[in-house]
Coordinates of C-alpha atoms in Angstrom, one line a residue:
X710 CA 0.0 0.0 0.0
X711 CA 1.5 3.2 -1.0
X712 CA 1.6 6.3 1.2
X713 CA 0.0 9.6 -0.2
X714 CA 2.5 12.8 -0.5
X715 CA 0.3 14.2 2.3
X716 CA 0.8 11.3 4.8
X717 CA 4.4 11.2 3.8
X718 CA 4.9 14.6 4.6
X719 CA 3.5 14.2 8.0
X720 CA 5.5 11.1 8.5
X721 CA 8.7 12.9 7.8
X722 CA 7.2 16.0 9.9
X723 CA 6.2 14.8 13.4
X724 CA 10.0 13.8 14.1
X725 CA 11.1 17.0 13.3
X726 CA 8.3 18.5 15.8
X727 CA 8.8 16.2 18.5
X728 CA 12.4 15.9 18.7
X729 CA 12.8 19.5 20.1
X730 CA 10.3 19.4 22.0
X731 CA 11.2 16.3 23.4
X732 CA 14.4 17.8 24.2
X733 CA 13.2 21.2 25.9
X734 CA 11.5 19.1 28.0
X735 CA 14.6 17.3 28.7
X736 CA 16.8 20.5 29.2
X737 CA 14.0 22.4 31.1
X738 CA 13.5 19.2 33.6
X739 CA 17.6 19.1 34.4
X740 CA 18.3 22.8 34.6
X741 CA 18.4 25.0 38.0
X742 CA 15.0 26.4 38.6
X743 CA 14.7 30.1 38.5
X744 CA 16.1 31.7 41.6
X745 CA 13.7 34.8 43.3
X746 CA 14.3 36.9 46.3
X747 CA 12.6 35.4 49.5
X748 CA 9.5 37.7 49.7
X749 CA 11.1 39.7 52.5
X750 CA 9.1 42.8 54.3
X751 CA 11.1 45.7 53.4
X752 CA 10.2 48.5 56.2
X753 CA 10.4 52.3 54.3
X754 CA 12.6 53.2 57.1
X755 CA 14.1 52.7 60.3
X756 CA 11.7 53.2 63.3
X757 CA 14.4 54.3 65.4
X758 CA 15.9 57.2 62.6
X759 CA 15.2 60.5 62.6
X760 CA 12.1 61.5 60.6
X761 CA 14.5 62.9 57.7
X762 CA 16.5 59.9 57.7
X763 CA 13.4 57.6 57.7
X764 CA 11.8 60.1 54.0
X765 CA 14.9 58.7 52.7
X766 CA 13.6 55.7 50.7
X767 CA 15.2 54.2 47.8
X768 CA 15.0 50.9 46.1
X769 CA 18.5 48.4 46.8
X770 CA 20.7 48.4 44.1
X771 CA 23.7 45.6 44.4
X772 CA 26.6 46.7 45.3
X773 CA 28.5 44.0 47.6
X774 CA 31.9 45.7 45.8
X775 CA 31.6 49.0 46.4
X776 CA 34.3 50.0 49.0
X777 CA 33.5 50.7 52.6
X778 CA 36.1 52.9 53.5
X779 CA 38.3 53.4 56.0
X780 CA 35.0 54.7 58.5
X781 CA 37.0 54.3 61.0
X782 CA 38.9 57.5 60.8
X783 CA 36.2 59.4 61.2
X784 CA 36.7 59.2 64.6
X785 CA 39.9 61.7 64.1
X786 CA 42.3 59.1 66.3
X787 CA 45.7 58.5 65.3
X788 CA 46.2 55.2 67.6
X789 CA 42.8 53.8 66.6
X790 CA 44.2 54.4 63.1
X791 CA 47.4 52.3 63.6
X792 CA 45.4 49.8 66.1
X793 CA 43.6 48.6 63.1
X794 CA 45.9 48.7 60.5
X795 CA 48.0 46.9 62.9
X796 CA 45.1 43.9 63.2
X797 CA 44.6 44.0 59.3
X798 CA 47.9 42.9 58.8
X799 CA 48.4 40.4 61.8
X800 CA 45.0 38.9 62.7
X801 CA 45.3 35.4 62.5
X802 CA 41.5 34.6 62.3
X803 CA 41.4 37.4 59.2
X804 CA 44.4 35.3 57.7
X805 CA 42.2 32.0 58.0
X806 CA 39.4 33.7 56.6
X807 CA 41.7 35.0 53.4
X808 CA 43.1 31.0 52.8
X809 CA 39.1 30.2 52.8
X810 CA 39.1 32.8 49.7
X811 CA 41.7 31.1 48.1
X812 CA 40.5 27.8 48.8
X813 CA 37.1 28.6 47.1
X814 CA 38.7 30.7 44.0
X815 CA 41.0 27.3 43.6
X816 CA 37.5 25.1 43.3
X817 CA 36.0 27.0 41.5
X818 CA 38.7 26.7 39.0
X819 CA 38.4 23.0 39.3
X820 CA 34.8 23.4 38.1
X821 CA 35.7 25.4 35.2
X822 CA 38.3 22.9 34.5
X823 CA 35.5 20.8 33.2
X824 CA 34.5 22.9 30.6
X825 CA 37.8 22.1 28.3
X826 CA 39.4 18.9 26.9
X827 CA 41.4 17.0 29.3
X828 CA 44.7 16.1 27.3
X829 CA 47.5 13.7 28.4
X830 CA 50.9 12.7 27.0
X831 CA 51.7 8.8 27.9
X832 CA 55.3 7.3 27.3
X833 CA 57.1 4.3 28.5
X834 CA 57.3 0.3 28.5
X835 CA 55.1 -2.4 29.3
X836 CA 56.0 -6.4 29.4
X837 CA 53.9 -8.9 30.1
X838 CA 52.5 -12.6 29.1
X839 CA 49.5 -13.3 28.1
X840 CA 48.1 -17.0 29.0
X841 CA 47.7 -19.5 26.0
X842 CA 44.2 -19.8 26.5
X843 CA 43.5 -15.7 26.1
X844 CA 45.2 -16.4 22.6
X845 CA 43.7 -19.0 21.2
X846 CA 46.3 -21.8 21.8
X847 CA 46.0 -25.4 23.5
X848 CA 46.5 -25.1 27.3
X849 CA 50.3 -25.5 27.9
X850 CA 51.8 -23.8 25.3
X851 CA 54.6 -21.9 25.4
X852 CA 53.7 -18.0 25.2
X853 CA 57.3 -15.7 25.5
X854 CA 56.7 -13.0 27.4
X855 CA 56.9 -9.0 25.3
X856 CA 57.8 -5.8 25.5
X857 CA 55.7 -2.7 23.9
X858 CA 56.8 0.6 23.8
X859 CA 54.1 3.5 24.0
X860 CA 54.2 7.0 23.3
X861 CA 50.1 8.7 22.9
X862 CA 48.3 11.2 23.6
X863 CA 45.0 10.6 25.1
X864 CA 42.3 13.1 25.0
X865 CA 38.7 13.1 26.8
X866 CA 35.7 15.7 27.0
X867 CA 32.2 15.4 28.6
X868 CA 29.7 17.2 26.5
X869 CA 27.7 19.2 28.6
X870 CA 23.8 18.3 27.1
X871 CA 22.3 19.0 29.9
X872 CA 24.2 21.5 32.4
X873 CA 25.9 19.1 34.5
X874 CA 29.0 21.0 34.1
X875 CA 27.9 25.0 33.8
X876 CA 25.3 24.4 36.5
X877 CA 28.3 23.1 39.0
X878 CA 30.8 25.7 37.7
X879 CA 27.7 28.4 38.8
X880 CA 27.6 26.6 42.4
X881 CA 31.7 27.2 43.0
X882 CA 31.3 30.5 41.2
X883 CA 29.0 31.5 44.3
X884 CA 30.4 29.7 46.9
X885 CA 33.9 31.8 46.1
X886 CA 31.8 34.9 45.9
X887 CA 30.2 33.8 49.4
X888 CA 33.2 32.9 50.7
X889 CA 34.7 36.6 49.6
X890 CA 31.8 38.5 51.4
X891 CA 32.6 36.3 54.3
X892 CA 35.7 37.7 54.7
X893 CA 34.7 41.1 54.2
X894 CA 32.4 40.2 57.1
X895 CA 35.3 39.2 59.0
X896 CA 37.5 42.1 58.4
X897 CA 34.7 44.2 59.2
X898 CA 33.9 42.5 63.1
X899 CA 38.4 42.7 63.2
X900 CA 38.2 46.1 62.7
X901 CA 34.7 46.9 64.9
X902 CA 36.0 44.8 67.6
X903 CA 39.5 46.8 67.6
X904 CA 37.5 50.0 67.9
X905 CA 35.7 48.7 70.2
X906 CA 38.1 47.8 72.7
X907 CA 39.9 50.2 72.3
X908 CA 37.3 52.6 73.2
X909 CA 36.4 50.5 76.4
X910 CA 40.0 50.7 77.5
X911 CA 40.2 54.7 77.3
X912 CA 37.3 54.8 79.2
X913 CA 38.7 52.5 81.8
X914 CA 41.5 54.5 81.9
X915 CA 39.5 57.8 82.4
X916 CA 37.6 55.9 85.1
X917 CA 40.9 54.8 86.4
X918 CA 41.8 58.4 86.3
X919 CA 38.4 59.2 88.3
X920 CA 39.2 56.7 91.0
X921 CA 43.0 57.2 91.5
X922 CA 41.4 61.1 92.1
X923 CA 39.1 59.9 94.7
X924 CA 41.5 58.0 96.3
X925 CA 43.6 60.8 96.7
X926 CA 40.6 63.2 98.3
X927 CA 40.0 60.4 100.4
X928 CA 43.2 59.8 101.9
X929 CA 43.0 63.6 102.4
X930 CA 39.7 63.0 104.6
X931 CA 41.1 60.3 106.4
X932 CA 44.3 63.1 107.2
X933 CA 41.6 66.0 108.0
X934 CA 39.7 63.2 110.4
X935 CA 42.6 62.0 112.5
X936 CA 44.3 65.3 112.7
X937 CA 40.6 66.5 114.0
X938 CA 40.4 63.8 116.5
X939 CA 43.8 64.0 117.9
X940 CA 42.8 67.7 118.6
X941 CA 39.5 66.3 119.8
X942 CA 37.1 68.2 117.6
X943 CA 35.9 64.9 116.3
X944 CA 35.0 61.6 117.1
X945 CA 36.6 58.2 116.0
X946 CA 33.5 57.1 114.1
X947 CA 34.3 60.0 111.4
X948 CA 37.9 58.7 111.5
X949 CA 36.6 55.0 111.2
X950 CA 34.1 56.0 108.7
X951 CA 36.9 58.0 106.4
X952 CA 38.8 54.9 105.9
X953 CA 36.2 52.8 105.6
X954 CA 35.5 54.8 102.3
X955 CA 39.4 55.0 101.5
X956 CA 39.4 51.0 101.5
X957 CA 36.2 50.4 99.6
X958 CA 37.4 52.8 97.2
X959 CA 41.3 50.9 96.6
X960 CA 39.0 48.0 96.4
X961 CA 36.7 49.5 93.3
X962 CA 40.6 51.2 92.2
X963 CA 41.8 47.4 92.3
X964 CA 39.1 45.8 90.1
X965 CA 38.9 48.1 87.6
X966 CA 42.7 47.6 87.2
X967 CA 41.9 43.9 86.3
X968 CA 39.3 44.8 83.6
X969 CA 41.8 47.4 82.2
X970 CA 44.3 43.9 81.8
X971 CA 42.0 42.4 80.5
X972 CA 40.7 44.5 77.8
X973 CA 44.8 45.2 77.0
X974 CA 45.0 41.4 76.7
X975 CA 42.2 41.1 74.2
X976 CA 43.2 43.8 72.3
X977 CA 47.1 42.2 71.5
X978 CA 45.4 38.8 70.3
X979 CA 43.2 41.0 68.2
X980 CA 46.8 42.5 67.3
X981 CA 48.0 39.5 66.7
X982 CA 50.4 40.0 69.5
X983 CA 51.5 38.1 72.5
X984 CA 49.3 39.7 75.5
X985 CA 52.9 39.9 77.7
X986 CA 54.5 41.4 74.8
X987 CA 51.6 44.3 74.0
X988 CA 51.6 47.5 76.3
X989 CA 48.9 50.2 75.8
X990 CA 49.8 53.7 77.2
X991 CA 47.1 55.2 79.2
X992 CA 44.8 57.4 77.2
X993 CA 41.4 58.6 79.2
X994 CA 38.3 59.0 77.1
X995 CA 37.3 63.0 78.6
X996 CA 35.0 63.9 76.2
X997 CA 32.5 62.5 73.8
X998 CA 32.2 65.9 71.4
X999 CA 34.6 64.1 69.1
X1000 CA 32.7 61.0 68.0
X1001 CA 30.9 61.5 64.6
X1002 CA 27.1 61.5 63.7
X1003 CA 26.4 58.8 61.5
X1004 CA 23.3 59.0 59.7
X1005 CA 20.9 55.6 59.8
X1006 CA 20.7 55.7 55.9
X1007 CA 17.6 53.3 55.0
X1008 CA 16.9 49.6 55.5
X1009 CA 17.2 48.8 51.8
X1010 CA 21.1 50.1 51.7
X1011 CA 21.9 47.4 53.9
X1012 CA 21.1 44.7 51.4
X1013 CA 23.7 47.0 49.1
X1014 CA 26.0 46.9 52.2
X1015 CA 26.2 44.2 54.6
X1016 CA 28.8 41.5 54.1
X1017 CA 26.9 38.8 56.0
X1018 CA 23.7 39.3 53.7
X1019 CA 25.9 38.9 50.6
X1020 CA 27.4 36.1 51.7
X1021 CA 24.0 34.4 52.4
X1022 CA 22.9 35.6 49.1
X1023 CA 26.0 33.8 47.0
X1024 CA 25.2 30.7 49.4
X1025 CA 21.0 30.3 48.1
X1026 CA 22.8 30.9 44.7
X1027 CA 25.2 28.3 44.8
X1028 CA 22.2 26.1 46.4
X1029 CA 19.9 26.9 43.2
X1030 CA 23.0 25.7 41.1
X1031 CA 23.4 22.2 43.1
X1032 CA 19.6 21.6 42.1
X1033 CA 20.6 21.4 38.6
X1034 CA 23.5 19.4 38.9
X1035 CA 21.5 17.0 41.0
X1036 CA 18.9 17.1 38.3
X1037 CA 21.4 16.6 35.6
X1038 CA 22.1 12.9 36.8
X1039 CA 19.2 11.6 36.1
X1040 CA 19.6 11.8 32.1
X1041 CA 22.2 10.4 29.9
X1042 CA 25.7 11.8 29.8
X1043 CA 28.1 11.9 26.9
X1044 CA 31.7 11.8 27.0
X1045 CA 33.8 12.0 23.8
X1046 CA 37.4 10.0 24.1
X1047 CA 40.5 9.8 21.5
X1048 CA 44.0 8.6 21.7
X1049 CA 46.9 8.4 19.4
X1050 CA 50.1 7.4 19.1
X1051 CA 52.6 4.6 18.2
X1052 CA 53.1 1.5 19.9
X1053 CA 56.3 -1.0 18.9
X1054 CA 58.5 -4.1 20.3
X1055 CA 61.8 -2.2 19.9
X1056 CA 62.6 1.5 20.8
X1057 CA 64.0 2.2 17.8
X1058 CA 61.0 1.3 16.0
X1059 CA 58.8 3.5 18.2
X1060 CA 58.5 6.2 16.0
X1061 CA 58.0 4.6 12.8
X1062 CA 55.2 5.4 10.6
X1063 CA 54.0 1.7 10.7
X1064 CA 54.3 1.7 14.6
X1065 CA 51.5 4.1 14.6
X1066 CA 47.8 3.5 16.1
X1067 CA 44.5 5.3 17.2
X1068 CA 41.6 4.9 18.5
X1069 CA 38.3 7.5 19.3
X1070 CA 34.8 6.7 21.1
X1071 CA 31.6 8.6 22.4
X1072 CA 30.3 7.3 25.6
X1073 CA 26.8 7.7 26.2
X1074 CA 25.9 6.5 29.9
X1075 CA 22.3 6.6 31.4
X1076 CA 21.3 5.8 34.8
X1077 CA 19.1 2.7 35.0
X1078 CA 18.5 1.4 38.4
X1079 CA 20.3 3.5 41.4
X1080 CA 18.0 2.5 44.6
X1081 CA 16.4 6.2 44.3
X1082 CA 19.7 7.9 44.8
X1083 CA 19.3 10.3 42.3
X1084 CA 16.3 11.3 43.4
X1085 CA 17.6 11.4 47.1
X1086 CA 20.1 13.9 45.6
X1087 CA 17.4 16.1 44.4
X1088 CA 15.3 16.4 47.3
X1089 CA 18.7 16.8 49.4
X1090 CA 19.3 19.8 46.8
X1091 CA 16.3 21.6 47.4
X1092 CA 16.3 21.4 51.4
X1093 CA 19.5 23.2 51.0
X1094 CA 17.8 25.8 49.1
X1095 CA 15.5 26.0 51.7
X1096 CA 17.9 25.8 54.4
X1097 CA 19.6 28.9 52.4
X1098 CA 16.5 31.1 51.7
X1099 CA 15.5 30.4 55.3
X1100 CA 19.2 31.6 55.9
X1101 CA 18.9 34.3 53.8
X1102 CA 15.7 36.1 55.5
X1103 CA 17.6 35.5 58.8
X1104 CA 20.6 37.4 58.1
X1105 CA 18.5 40.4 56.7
X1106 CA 16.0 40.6 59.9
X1107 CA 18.8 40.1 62.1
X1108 CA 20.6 43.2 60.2
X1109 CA 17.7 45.0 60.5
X1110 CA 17.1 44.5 64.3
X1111 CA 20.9 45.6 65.0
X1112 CA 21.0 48.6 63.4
X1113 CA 17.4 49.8 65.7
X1114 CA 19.2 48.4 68.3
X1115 CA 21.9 50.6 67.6
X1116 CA 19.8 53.7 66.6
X1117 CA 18.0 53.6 70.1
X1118 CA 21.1 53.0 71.9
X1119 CA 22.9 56.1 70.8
X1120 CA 19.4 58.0 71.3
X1121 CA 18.6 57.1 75.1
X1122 CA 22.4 57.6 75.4
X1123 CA 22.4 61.0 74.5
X1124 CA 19.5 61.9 76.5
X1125 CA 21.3 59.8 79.3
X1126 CA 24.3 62.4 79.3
X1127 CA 22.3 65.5 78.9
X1128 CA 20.6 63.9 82.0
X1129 CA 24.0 62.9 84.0
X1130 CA 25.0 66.8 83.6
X1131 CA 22.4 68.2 85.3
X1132 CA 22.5 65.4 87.8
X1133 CA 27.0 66.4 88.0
X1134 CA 26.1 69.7 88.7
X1135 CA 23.8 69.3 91.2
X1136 CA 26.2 66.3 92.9
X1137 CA 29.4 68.8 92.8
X1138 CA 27.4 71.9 94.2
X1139 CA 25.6 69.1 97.2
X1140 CA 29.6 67.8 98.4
X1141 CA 30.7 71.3 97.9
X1142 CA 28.1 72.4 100.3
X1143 CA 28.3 69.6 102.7
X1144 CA 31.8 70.3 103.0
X1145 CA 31.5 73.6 103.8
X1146 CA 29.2 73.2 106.4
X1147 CA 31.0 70.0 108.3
X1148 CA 34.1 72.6 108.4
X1149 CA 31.6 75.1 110.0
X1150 CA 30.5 72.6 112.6
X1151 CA 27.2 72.7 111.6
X1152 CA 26.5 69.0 110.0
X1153 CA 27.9 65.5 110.8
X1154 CA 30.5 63.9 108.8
X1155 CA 27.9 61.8 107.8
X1156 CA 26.5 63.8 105.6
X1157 CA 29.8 64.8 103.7
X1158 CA 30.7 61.1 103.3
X1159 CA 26.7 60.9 101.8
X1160 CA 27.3 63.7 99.5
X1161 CA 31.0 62.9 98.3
X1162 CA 29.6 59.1 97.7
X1163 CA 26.2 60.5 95.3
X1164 CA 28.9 62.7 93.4
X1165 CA 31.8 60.0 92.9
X1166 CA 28.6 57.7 91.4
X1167 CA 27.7 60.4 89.2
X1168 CA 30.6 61.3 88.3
X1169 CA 31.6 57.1 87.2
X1170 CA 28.5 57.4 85.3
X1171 CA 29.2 60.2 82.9
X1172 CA 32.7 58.2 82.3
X1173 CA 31.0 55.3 81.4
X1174 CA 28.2 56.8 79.4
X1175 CA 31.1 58.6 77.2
X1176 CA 33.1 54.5 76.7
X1177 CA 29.3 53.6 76.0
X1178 CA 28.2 56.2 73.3
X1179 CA 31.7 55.5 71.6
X1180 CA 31.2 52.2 71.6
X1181 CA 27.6 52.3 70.2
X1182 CA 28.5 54.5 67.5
X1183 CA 31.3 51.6 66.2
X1184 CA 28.1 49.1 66.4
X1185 CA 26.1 51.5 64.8
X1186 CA 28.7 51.5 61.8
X1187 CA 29.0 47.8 61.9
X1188 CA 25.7 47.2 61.3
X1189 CA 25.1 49.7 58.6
X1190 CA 28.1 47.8 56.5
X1191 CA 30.8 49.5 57.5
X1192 CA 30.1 53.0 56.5
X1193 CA 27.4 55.2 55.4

């Protein structure tokens, strides 16, 4: 029965159709699904901001490159300066986190690797004997043992039909790029946490300063108090009473002389230094007119900014990638081979044209049976998505809540130390009048000892509000990114 032209052409046609189609399907089912931003509330402003800064709004524009700068000259501090470049150079957890970097870049290199030929040269000898059997011959025969000399070139290539290869090369891509925000993260806590201490150890020293002070004003009382009571114009409970508050006071001196150790110790490993072999001179925090403003900016900068949220970005990237790779193992993969060469008994003959031999294959291997692993892999593939998205909207909520943590921690510490200046005045003009009264003989020493103790805790809390409000403000620039 013959076939009309029609039913010929539709014959010859439906291949054509189907075959494409058949393998878009393919292609679409193997490669990495489309990768969109975890639906994320993005506030229009900070709650804690100013008014101004919160009318600020922009959309995020990537920019994990851009530089930070060095923010932290802003605080117009030559040691802080040096402190830090100091750590940048020596820190051995920054070092660690720079060997990660490389470590990526080189795997990623390895996964790009796959995208060209892999070429070999082989020369050398082999002998051997083959059994009689293997050749054809009646059991027991005689075989002599040969030599063959080799020299080839062997040549292989996996054809990448359906991403296996560009799909993993996008999954080490983003893990080096992850790895790289990482240690920008990194270099950015190193140089916070310098600042930071730093900033707590002037202020220990200008509360060291404060206390050495007092201890000098109260060995004075203790002077004024015997020589009173050897004249017999007091009694020896003021005298009792005026060292009491001497000793508590050496005791307070004492402590604080351990923090101040301490804070020198953790400042050398930050260093990079032996603690025994870092000194740092005493430098009092007076004055808190020299920190700078830094303006909150707008939540969507730090998704332009932030280290950590970069790195948790590149991470759900190279996640996405994995789910094609995993995908890809499920369809047929096609590797080309060649080799070439010569091949001879003798050396000498090596080289000869009729010593010469070749040989060139395509592999095509498909999974039959595999007990489900392949799919296994999948699933496995796209928890770890999850696990990254889930990641992901962490780091940018956590980054969020820091820098309103921040905010209100510089605001109710600036209303803190308008409030501790009033409360100083008041405290210096109280002891100043209590004095002044005891010498007149018209209050008990009790009430000196009363006032001197409400100023001397006054006067500890402006010191530490000012190590606070420095310290807040480095936060504050931490968890904006690093600068503003």
């Amino acid at each position: 029965m013959m076939m009309t032209t029609n039913e010929m052409k539709t014959k010859t046609f439906l291949p054509r159709l189907i075959s494409p189609l058949l393998a878009a399907m393919i292609l679409a089912g193997c490669a990495a699904p489309e990768l969109r931003a975890p639906d994320i509330e993005m506030p229009s402003g900070f709650k804690e901001a100013s008014f101004a800064e919160a009318a600020r709004w922009k959309p995020a524009q990537p920019a994990e490159a851009q530089p930070r700068g060095e923010w932290w000259k802003a605080f117009n501090d030559t040691a802080l300066n040096k402190l830090i470049d100091d750590a940048t150079v020596a820190n051995a957890n920054l070092a660690a986190a720079a060997a990660r970097v490389k470590q990526a870049r080189a795997i990623a290199g390895v996964a790009e690797a796959d995208r060209m030929p892999t070429v070999n040269a082989e020369f050398g000898p082999q002998r051997g004997r083959s059994s009689a059997v293997s050749l054809g011959l009646p059991a027991g025969t005689p075989v002599p043992a040969t030599t063959a000399w080799q020299a080839r070139l062997t040549a292989s290539y996996e054809v990448d039909l359906f991403g296996r290869v560009s799909n993993n090369v996008s999954a080490a891509q983003a893990d080096a790029a992850a790895s790289e925000a990482t240690y920008r993260s990194v270099l950015l806590a190193l140089q916070a946490d310098v600042a930071q201490t730093y900033f707590r150890l002037r202020a220990a020293d200008a509360e060291l300063s404060f206390l050495n002070e007092t201890v000098r004003l109260r060995e004075e009382n203790v002077r004024i108090n015997q020589r009173r009571y050897d004249l017999g114009d007091a009694g020896e409970l003021d005298v009792v009473r005026a060292r009491t508050e001497l000793s508590t006071i050496r005791s307070e001196t004492i402590a604080l002389e351990r923090q101040r150790a301490q804070l020198e110790h953790a400042l050398a490993v930050l260093l990079g230094k032996p603690a025994a072999a870092f000194g740092a001179e005493s430098n009092p925090l007076l004055t808190a007119s020299t920190l700078p403003g830094i303006p909150a900016g707008l939540p969507s900068a730090l998704l332009e900014r932030r280290p950590d949220i970069v790195a948790a970005q590149r991470a759900m990237m190279a996640s996405n990638a994995r789910i094609g790779v995993a995908r890809s193992a499920m369809f047929p993969a096609l590797r080309l081979t060649g080799a070439g060469g010569s091949e001879s008994a003798d050396l000498s003959d090596l080289f000869k044209w009729s010593s010469r031999s070749w040989i060139i294959g395509a592999l095509l291997s498909l999974p039959v049976i595999d007990g489900g692993r392949n799919q296994a892999n999948i699933v496995r593939s796209q928890a770890a998505l999850e696990e990254s998205v889930a990641g992901y909207r962490q780091s940018v909520l956590t980054a969020f809540a820091e820098v309103e943590d921040n905010l209100v921690g510089l605001r109710t510490l600036s209303g803190q130390a308008e409030a501790i200046d009033d409360a100083l005045a008041s405290a210096r003009r109280s002891a100043d009048l209590a004095n002044k009264l005891y010498a007149a003989g018209r209050t008990s020493y009790i009430e000196v000892l009363d006032a001197q103790r409400n100023l001397a805790t006054v006067e500890r809390s402006a010191v530490q509000l000012r190590g606070a409000r420095a310290t807040t403000t480095v936060a504050l620039i931490r968890s904006l990114g690093g600068g503003w």
